[in-house]
Short mmCIF file of C-alpha atoms in Angstrom, two decimals:
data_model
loop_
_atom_site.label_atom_id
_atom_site.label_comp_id
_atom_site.label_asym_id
_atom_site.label_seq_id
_atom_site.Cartn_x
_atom_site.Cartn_y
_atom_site.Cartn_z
CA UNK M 1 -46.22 -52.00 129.03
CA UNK M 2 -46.87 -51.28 132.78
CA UNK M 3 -47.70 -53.01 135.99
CA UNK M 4 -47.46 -51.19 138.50
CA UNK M 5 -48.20 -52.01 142.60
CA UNK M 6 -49.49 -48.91 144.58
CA UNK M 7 -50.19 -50.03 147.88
CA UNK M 8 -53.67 -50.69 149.75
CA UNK M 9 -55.84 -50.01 153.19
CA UNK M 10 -57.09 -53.82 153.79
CA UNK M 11 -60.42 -54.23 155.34
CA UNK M 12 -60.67 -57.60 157.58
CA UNK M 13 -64.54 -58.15 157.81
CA UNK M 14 -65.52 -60.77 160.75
CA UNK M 15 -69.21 -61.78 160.58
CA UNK M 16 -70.97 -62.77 163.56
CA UNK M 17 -70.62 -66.45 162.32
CA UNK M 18 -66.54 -66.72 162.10
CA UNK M 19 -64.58 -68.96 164.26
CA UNK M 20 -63.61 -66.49 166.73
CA UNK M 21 -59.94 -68.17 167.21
CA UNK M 22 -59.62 -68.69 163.63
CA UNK M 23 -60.19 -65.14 163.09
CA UNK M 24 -58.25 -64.09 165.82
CA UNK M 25 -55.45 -66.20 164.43
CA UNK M 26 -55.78 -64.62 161.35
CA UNK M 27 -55.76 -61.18 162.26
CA UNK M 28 -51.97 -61.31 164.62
CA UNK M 29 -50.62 -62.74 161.21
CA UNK M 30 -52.08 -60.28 158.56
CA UNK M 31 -51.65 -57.15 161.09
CA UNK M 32 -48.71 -57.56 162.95
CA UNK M 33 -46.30 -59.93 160.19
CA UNK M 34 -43.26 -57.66 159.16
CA UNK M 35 -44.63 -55.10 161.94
CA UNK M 36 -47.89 -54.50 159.94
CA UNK M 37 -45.31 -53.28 156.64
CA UNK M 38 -46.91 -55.17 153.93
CA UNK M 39 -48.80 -53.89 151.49
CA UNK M 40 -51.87 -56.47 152.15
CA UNK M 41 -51.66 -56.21 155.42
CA UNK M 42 -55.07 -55.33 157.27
CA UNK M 43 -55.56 -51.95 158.41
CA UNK M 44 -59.28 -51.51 158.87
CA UNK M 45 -61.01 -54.37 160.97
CA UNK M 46 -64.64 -54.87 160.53
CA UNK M 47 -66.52 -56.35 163.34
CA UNK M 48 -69.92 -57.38 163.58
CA UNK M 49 -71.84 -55.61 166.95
CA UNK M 50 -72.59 -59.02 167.78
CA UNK M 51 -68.73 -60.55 168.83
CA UNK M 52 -67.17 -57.36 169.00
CA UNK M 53 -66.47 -57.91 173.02
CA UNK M 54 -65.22 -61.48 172.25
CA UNK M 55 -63.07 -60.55 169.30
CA UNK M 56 -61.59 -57.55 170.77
CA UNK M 57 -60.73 -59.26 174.18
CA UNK M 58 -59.17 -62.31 172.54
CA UNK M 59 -57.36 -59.62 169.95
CA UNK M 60 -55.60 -57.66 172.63
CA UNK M 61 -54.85 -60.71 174.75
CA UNK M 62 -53.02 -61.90 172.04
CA UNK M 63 -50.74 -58.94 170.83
CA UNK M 64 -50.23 -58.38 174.29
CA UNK M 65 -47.52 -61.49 173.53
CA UNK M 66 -45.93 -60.10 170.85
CA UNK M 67 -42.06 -59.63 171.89
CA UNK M 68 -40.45 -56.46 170.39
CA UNK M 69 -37.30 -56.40 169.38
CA UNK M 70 -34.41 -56.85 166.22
CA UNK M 71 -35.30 -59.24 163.83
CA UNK M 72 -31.91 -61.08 164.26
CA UNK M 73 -33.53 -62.27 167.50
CA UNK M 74 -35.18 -65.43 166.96
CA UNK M 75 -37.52 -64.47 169.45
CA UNK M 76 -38.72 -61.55 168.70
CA UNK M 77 -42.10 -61.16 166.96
CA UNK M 78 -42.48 -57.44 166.25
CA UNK M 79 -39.69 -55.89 164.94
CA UNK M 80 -38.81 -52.12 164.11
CA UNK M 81 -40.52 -49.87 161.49
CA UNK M 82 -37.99 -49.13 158.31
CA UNK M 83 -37.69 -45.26 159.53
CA UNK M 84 -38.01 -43.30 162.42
CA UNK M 85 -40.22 -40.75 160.09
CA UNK M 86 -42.38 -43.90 159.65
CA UNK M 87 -43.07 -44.16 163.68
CA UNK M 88 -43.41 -40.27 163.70
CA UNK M 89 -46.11 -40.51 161.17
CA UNK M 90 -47.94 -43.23 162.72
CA UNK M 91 -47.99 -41.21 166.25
CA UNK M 92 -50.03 -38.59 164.21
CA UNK M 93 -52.50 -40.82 163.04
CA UNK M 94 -53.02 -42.53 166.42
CA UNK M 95 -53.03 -38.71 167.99
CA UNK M 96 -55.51 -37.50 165.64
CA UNK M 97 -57.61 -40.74 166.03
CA UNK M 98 -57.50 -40.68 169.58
CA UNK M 99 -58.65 -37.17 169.57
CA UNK M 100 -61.67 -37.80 167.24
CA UNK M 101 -62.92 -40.41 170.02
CA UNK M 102 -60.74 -43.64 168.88
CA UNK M 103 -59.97 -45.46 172.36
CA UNK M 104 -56.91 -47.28 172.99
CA UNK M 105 -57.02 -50.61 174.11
CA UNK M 106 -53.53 -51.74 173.84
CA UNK M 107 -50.70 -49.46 173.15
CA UNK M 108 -50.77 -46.40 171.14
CA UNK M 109 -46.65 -45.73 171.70
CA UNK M 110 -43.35 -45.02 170.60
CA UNK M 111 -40.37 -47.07 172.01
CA UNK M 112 -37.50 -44.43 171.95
CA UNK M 113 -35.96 -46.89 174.68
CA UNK M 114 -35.36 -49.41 171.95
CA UNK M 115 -34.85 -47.32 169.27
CA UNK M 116 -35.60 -44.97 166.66
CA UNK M 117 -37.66 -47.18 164.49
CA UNK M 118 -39.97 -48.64 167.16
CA UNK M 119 -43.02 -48.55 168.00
CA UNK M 120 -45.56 -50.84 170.29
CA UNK M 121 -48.21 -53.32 168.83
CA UNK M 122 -51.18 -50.46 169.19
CA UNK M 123 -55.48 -51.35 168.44
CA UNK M 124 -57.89 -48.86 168.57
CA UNK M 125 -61.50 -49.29 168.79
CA UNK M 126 -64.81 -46.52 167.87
CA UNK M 127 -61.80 -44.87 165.50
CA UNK M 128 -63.44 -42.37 163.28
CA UNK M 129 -64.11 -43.27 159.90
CA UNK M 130 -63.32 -40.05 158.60
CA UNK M 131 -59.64 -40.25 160.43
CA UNK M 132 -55.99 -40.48 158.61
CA UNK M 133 -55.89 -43.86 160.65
CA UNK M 134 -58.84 -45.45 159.22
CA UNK M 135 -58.89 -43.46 155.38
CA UNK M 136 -55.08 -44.52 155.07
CA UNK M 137 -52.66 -47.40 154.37
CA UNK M 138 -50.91 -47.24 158.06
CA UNK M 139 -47.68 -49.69 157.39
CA UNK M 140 -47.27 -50.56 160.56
CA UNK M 141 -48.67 -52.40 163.87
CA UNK M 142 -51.42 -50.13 164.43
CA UNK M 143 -54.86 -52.14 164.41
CA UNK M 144 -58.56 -49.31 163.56
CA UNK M 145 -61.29 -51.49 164.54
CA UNK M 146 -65.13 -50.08 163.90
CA UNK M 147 -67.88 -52.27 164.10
CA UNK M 148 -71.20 -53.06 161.30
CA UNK M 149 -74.60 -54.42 161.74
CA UNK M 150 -75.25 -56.11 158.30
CA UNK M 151 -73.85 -57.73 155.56
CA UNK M 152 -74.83 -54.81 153.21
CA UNK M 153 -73.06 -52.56 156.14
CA UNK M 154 -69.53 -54.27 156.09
CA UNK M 155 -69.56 -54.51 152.35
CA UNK M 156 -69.95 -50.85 151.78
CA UNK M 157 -67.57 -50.02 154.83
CA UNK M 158 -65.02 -52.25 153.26
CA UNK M 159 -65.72 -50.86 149.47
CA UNK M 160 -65.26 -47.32 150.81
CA UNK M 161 -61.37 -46.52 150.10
CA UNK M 162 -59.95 -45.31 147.01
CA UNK M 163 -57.60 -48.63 147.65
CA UNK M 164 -58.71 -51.99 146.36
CA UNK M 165 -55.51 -54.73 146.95
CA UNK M 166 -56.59 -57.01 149.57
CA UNK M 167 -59.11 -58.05 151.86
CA UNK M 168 -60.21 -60.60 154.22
CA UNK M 169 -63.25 -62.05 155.08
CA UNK M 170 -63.79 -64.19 158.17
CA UNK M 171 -66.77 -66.62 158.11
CA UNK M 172 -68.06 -70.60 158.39
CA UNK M 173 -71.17 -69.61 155.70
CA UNK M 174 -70.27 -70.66 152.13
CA UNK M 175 -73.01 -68.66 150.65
CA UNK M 176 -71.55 -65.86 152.42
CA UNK M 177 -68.21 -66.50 151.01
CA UNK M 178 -69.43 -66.13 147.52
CA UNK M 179 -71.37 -63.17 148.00
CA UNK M 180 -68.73 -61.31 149.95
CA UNK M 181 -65.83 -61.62 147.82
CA UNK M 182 -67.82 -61.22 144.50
CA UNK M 183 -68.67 -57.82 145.83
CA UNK M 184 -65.49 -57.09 147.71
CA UNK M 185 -63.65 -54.46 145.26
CA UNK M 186 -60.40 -55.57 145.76
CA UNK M 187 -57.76 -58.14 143.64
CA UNK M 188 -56.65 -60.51 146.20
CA UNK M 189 -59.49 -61.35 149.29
CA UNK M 190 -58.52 -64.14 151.96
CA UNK M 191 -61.20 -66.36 153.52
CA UNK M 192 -60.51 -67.27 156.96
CA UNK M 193 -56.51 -66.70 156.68
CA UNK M 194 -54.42 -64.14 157.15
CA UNK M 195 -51.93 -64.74 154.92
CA UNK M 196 -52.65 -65.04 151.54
CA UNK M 197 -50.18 -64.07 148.99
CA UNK M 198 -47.72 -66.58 147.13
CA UNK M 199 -45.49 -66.95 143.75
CA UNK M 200 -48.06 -68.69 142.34
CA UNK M 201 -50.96 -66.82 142.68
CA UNK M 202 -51.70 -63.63 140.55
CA UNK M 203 -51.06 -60.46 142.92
CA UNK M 204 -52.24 -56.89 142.09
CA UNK M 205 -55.42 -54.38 143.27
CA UNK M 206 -57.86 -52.65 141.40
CA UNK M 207 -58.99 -48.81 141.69
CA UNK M 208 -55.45 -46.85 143.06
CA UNK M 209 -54.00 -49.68 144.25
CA UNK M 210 -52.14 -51.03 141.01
CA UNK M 211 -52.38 -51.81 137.52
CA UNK M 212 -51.58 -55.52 135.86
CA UNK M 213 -50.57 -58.50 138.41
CA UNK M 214 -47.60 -59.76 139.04
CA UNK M 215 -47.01 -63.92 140.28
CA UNK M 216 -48.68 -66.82 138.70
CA UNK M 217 -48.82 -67.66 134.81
CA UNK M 218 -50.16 -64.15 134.15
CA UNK M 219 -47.42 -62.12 135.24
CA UNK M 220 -45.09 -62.54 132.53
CA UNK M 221 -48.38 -61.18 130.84
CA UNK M 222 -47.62 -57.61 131.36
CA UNK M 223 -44.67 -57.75 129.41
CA UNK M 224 -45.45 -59.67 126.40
CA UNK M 225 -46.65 -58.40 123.36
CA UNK M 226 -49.37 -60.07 121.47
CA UNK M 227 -49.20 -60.94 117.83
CA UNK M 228 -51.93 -62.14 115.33
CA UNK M 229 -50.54 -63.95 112.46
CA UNK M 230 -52.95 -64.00 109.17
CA UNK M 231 -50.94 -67.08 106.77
CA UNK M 232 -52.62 -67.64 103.83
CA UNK M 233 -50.07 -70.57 102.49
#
């Protein structure tokens, strides 16, 4: 028996009828927790044409007050990346974005001053679908943002990724809710929160993101054996 957990490329979808400050709220704590190295942490951001000024501006304003630093400082809010070939790898992508037409709205930089390992809370709007930025897990506080015009639109954006752990979904329309996350290919989605993963909820992707779960009740499921019993007594 196998389970095995293979890492994602999380879309975070915000329809034109989300709580912009909810989202907003969301979005610091799923991209930037653990300086964006979780494996469910959001990646590609989805807004709709409609609140893409509003979200962006309130985005940025709000990493702008992320303090970098060691994590032994109780102040700090962004801390270091695990390897200094991690921040090297992450410059590529942002280069390579940048030079496909990505523009940088906040960041986009090393921080050899502090360190090796650092590197600046970074978002990136028009970035090229096609782009290592947007087509790969990033691991780190780099934010791709591209924009939709339809439901059908973000769906398929979000669908389009040989990864399927987590996604998120940011809207006040139940029907929507349903709809979305039915469709979503992905094993874990969050609805208006940005942190959604806990001991007691089952945790795994679908597609090349994992096999089997791991958490809740059905955990200890991928390593137990079934056996059928016939007693004739």
């Amino acid at each position: 028996r196998v389970s095995l957990e293979l890492g994602g490329n999380a879309a975070f979808i915000v329809f034109d009828d989300a709580d912009i400050d909810e989202a907003v709220a969301a979005a610091m704590s799923s991209k930037f927790r653990n300086a964006g190295q979780t494996c469910v942490c959001a990646d590609r951001f989805l807004v709709h044409e409609s609140i893409e000024e509003e979200f962006i501006s309130k985005f940025v304003e709000a990493a702008k007050e992320l303090n970098v630093g060691a994590g032994s400082d109780e102040s700090v809010t962004l801390t270091p990346l695990i390897t200094s070939a991690a921040v090297q790898q992450i410059s590529e992508k942002v280069t390579e974005a940048v030079d496909n037409g990505a523009t940088i709205l906040l960041g986009g930089n090393s921080l050899p001053s502090r360190g090796a390992n650092y590197f600046e809370a970074t978002i990136l709007n028009t970035v090229d679908r096609a782009s290592k930025l947007w087509r790969t897990e990033t691991f780190g506080p780099v934010a791709a943002i591209s924009t939709f015009s339809s439901e059908d639109e973000a769906i398929e954006l979000a669908n389009d990724t040989v990864s399927g752990l987590a996604a998120y979904v940011m809207t006040r329309d139940v029907g929507r809710i349903f709809r979305v996350t039915e469709r979503l290919e992905n094993g874990l989605v969050g609805v208006n929160e940005g942190v959604i993963s806990s001991a007691y909820a089952p945790f795994g992707g679908v597609k090349e993101s994992g096999l089997g779960r791991e958490g809740s009740s059905m955990g200890i499921d991928e390593y137990i054996e079934t056996k059928y019993v016939f007693l004739n007594h």
